[in-house]
mmCIF file of C-alpha atoms in Angstrom:
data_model
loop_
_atom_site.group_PDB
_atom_site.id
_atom_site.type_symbol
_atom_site.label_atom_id
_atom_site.label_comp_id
_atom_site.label_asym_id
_atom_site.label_seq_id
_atom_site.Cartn_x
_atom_site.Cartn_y
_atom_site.Cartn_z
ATOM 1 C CA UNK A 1 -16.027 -19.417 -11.505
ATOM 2 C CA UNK A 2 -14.506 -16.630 -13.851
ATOM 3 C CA UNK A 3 -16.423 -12.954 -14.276
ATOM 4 C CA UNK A 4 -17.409 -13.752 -17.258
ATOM 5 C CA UNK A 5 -18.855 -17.115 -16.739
ATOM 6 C CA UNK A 6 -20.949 -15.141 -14.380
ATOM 7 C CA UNK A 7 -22.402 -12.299 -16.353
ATOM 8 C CA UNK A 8 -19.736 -9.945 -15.100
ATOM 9 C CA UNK A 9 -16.866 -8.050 -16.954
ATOM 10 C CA UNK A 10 -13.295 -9.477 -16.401
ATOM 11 C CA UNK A 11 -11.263 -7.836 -14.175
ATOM 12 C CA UNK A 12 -9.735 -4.381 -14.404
ATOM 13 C CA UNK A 13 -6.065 -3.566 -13.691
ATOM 14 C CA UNK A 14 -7.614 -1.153 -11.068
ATOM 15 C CA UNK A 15 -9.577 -3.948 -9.684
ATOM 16 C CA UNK A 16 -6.203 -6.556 -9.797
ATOM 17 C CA UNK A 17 -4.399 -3.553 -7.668
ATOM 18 C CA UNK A 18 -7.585 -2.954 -5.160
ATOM 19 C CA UNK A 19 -7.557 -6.875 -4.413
ATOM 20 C CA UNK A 20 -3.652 -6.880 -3.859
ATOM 21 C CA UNK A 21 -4.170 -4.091 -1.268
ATOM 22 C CA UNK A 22 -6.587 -6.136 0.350
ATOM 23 C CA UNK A 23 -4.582 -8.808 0.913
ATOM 24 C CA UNK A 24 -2.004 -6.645 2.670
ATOM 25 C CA UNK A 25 -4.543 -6.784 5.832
ATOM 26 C CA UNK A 26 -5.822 -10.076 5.234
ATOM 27 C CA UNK A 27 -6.047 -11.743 8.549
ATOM 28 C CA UNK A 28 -5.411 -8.322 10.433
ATOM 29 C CA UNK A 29 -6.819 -8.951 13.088
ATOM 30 C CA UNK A 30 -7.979 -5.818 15.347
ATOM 31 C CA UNK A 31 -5.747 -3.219 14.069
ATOM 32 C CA UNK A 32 -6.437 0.428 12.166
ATOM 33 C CA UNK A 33 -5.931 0.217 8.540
ATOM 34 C CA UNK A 34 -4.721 3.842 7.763
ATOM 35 C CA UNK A 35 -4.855 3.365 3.586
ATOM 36 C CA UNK A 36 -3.507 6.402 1.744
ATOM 37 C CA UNK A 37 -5.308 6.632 -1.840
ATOM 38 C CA UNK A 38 -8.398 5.652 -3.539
ATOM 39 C CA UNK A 39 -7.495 1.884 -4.242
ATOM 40 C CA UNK A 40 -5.631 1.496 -0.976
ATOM 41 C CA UNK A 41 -9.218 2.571 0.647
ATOM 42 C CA UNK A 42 -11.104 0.437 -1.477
ATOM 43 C CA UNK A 43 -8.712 -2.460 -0.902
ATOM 44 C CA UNK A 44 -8.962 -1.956 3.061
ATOM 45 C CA UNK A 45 -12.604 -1.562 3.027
ATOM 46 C CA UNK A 46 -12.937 -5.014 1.005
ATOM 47 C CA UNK A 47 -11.120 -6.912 3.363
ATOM 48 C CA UNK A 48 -12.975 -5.582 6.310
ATOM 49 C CA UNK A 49 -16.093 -7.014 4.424
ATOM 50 C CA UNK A 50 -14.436 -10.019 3.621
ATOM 51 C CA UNK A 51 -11.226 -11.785 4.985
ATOM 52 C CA UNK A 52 -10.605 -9.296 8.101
ATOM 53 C CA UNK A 53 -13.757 -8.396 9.648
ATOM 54 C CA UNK A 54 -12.532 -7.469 13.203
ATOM 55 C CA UNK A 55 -10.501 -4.458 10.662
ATOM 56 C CA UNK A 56 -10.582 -0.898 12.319
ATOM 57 C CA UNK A 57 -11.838 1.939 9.306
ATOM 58 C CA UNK A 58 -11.754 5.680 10.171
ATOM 59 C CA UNK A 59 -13.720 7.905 8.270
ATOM 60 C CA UNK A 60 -10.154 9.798 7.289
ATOM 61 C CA UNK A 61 -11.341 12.516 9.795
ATOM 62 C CA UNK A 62 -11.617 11.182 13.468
ATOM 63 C CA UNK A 63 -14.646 8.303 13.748
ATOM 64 C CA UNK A 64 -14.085 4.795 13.625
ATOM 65 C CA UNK A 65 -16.923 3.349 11.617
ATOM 66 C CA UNK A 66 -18.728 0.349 12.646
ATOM 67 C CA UNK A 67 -20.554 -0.120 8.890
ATOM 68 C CA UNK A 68 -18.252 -0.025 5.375
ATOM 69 C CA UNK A 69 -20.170 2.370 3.375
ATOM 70 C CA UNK A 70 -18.907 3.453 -0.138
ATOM 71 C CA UNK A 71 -16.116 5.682 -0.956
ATOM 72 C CA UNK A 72 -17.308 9.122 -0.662
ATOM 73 C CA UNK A 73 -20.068 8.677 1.483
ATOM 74 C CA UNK A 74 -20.772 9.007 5.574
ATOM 75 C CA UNK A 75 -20.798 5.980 7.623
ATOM 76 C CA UNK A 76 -24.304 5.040 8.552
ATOM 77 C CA UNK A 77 -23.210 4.001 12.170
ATOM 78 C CA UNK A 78 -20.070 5.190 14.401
ATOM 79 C CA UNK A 79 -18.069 2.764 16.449
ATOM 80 C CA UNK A 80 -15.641 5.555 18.323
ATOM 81 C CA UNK A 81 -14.020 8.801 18.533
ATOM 82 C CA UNK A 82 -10.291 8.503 17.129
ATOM 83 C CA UNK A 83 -9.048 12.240 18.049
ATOM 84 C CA UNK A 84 -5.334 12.617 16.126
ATOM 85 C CA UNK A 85 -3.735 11.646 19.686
ATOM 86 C CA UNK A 86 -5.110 8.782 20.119
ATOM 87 C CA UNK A 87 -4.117 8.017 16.674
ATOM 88 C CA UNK A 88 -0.953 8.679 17.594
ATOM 89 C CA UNK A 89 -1.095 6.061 19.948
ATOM 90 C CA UNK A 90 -1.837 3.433 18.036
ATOM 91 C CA UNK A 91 1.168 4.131 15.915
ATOM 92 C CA UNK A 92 3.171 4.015 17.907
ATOM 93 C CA UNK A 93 1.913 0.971 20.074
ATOM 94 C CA UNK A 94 2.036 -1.479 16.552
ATOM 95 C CA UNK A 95 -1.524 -1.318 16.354
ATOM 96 C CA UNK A 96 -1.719 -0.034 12.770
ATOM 97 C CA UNK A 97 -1.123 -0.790 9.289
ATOM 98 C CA UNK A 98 -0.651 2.127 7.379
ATOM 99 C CA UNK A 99 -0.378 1.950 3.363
ATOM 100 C CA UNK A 100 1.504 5.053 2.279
ATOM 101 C CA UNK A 101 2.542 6.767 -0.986
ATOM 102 C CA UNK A 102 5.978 7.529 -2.209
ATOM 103 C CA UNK A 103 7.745 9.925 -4.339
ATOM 104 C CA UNK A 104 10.586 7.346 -4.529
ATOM 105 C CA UNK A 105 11.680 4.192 -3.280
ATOM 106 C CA UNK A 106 15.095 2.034 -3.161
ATOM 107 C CA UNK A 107 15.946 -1.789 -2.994
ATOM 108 C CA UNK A 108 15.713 -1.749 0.159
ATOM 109 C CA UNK A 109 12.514 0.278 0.806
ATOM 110 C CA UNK A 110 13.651 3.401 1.700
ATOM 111 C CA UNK A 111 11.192 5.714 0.808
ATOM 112 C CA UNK A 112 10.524 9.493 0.072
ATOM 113 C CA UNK A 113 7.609 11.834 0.330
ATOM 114 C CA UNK A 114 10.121 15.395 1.731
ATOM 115 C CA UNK A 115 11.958 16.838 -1.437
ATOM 116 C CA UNK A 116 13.499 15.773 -4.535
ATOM 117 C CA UNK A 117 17.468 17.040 -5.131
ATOM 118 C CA UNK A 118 19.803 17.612 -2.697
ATOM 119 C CA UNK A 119 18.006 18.517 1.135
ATOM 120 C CA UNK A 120 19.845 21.691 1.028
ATOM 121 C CA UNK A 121 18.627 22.936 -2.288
ATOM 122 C CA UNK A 122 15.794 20.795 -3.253
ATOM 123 C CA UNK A 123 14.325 21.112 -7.121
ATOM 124 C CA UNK A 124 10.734 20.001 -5.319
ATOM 125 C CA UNK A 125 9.639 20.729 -2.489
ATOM 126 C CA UNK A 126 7.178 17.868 -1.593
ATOM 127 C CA UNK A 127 4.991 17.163 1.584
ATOM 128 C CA UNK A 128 7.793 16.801 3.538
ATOM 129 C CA UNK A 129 8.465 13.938 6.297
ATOM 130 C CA UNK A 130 5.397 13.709 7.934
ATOM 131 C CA UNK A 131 4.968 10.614 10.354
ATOM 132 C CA UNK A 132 6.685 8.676 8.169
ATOM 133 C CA UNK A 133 9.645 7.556 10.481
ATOM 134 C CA UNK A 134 7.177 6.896 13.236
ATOM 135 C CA UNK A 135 4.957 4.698 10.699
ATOM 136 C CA UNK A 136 7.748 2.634 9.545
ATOM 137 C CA UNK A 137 9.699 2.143 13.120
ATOM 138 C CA UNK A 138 6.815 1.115 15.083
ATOM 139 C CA UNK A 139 4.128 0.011 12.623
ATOM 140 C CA UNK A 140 3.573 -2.460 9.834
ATOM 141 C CA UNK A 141 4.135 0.073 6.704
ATOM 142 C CA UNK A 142 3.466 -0.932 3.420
ATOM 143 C CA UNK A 143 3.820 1.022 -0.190
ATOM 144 C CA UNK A 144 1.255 2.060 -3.007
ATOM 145 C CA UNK A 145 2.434 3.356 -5.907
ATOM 146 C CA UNK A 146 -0.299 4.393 -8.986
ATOM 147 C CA UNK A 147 2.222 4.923 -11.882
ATOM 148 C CA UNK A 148 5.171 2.279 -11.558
ATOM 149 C CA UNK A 149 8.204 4.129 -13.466
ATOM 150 C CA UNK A 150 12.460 5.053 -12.973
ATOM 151 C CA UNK A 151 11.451 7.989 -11.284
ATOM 152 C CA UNK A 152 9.979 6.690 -8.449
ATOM 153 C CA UNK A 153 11.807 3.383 -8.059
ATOM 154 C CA UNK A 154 15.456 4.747 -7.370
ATOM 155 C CA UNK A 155 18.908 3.320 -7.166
ATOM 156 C CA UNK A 156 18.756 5.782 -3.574
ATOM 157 C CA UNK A 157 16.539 8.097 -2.731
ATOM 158 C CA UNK A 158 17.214 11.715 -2.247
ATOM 159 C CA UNK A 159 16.575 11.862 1.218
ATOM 160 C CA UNK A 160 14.591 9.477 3.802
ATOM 161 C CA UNK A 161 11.320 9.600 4.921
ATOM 162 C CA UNK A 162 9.847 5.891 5.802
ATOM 163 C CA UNK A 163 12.998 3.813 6.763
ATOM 164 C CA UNK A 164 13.951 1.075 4.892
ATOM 165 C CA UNK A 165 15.651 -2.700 6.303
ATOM 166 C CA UNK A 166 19.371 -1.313 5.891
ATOM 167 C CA UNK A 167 18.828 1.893 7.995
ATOM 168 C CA UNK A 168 16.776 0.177 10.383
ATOM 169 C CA UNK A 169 19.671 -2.762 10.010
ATOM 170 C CA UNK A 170 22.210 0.214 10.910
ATOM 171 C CA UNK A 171 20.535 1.859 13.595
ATOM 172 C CA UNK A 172 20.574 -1.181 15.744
ATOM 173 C CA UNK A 173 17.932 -3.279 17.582
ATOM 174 C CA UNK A 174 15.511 -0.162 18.791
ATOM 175 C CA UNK A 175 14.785 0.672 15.047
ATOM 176 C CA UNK A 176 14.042 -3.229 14.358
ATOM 177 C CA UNK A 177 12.455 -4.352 17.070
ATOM 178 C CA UNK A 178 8.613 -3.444 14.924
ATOM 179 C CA UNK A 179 10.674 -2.215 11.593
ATOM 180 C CA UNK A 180 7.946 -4.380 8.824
ATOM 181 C CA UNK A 181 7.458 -3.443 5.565
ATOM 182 C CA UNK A 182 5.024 -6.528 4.054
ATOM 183 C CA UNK A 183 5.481 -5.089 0.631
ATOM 184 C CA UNK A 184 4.546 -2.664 -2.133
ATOM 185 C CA UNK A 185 1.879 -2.696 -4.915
ATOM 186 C CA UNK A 186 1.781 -0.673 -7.971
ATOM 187 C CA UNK A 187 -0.018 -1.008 -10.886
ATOM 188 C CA UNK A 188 2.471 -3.325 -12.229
ATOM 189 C CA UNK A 189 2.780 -6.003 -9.861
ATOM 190 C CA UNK A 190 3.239 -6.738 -6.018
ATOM 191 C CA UNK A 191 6.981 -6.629 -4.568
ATOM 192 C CA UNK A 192 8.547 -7.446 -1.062
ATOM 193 C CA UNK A 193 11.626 -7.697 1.169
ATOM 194 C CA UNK A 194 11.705 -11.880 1.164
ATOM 195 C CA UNK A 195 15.548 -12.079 0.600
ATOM 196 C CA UNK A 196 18.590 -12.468 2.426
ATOM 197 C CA UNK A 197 19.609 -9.158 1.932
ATOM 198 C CA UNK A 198 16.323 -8.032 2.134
ATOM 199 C CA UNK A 199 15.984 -6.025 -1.180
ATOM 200 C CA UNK A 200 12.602 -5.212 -3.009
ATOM 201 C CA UNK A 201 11.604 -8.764 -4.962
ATOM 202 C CA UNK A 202 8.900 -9.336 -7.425
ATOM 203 C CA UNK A 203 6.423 -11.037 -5.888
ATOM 204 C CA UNK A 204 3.585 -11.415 -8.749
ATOM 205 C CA UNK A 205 2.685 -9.884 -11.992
ATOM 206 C CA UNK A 206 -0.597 -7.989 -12.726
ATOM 207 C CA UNK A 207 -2.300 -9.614 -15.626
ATOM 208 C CA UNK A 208 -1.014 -8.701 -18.467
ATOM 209 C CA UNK A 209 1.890 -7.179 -17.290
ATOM 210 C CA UNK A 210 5.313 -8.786 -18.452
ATOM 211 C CA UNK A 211 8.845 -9.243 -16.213
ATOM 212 C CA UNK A 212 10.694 -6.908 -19.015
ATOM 213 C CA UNK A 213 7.750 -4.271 -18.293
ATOM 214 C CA UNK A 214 8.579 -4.115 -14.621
ATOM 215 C CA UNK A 215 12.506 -4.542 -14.681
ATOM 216 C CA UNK A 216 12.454 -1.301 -17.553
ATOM 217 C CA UNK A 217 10.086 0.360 -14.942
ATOM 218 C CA UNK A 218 12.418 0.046 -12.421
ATOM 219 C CA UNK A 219 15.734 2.041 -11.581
ATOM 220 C CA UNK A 220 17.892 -0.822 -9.797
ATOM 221 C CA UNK A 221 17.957 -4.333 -10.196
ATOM 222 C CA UNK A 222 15.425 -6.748 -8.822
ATOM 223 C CA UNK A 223 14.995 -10.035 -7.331
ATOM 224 C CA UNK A 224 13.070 -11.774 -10.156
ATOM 225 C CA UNK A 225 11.996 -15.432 -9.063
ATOM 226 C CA UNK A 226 12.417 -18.413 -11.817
ATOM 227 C CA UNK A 227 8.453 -19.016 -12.186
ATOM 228 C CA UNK A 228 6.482 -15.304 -11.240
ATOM 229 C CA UNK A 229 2.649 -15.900 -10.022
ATOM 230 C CA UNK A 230 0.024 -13.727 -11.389
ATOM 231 C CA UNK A 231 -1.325 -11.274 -9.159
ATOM 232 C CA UNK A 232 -5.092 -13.589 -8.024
ATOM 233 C CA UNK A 233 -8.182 -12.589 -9.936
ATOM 234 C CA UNK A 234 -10.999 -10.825 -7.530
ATOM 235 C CA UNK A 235 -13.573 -13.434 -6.652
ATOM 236 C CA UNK A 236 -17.513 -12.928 -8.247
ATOM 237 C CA UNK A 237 -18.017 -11.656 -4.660
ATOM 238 C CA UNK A 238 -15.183 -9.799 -4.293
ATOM 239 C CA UNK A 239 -16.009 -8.182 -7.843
ATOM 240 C CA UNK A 240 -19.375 -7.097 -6.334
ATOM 241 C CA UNK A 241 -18.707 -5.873 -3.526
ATOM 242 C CA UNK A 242 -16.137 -3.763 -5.082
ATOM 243 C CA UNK A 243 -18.520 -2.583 -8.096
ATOM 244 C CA UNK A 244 -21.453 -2.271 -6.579
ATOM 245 C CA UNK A 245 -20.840 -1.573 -2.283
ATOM 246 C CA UNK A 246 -17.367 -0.090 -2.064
ATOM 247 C CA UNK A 247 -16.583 2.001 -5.262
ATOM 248 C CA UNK A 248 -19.966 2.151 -7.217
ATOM 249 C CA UNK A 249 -18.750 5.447 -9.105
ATOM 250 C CA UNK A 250 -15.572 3.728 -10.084
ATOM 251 C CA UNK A 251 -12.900 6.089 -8.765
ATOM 252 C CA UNK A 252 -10.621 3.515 -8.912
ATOM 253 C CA UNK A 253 -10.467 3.382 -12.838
ATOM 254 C CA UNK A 254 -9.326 7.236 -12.674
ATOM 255 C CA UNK A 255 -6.306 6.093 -10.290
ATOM 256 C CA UNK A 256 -5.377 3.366 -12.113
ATOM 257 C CA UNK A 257 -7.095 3.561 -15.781
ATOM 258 C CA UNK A 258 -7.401 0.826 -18.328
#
């Protein structure tokens, strides 16, 4: 049964994008979800309410909360103490899913959050490497990206942060023993590594959102399959729970607006 059908309003973009993230820890099993952005928080908070209950939330600080309470607020009840070592930890014992940002991104998932230009002379300075390395060498990492555009998706990026599968291919079996990137979601569409050569693949198109919008988006050329799903519509529950639970003041409209 559709939104409509149901008294509801179809579907947002915002709310397409928040459902794609929660599939990334669909069947997650006890792990941290460590989302990075409004709809990557929503999206990890609706699948600990719905397809990956046993899902480990922090309050972004360092609790682990045992209830989901809406973005913004306190949790109601604490599960733990998650002091930044013992964060640590869990990166780098696999035991986290982290959904980063990026300033860029190549084919084959390289990704930057240090500088844009040349390292020795940036143009912009950004937020440099950060845990990056770390996240993508010993953790499942996987990419959100609000705005979908040439500048971010890049034929190489200017210098690496997050490795992507030909470093990790180059740097030999200690780099890819836990290298996984399960894939990348923007507000055009959801992409990942399934190919030979592993290089970024379009994976399903937001409603409404065409093939020629993407590849124009998009600084190097992409897998494009023969037949391209849509992205899945939210379920009536899922729709709730998003509207009315998780995100009741609609944040994630101002991240990813209509």
């Amino acid at each position: 049964m559709n939104a409509t059908e149901t008294g509801l309003s179809a579907a947002t973009r915002a709310e397409h994008c928040v459902v794609a993230c929660a599939e990334a820890w669909r069947n997650a099993g006890e792990v941290l979800a460590s989302p990075m952005g409004t709809v990557p928080a929503i999206g990890a908070r609706l699948a600990k309410l719905t397809s990956s209950p046993e899902l480990l939330l922090t309050d972004g600080e360092a609790l682990l909360m045992a209830d989901v309470p809406a973005i913004g607020a306190r949790p109601g009840a604490v599960e733990g103490w998650l002091p930044f070592r013992q964060h640590l930890a869990l990166t780098a014992t696999g035991r986290r899913h982290v959904m980063m940002g990026a300033s860029q991104l190549d084919r084959y998932g390289n990704q930057n959050i240090s500088c844009i230009g040349d390292w020795a002379r940036p143009t912009r300075q950004l937020l440099g490497v950060r845990g990056a390395p770390v996240n993508t060498l010993n953790n499942p990492t996987s990419y959100w990206v609000p705005k979908h555009s040439a500048r971010v998706f890049v034929e190489r990026v200017d210098m690496v942060s997050g490795v992507g599968h030909d470093r990790a291919a180059a740097a030999g079996p200690s780099a890819t023993r836990y290298h996984r990137l399960p894939g990348v979601i923007t507000n055009l569409g959801v992409f990942d590594f399934e190919t030979p050569d592993r290089t970024m693949r379009l994976r399903s198109l937001h409603p409404g959102v065409t093939v020629e919008q993407v590849t124009e988006a998009t600084g190097f050329a992409l897998t494009i399959p023969d037949e391209v799903p849509l992205t899945r519509e939210p379920t009536e529950a899922e729709l709730r729970l998003i509207r009315e639970v998780i995100d009741p003041k609609g944040l994630r409209e101002r991240e990813v607006p209509a």
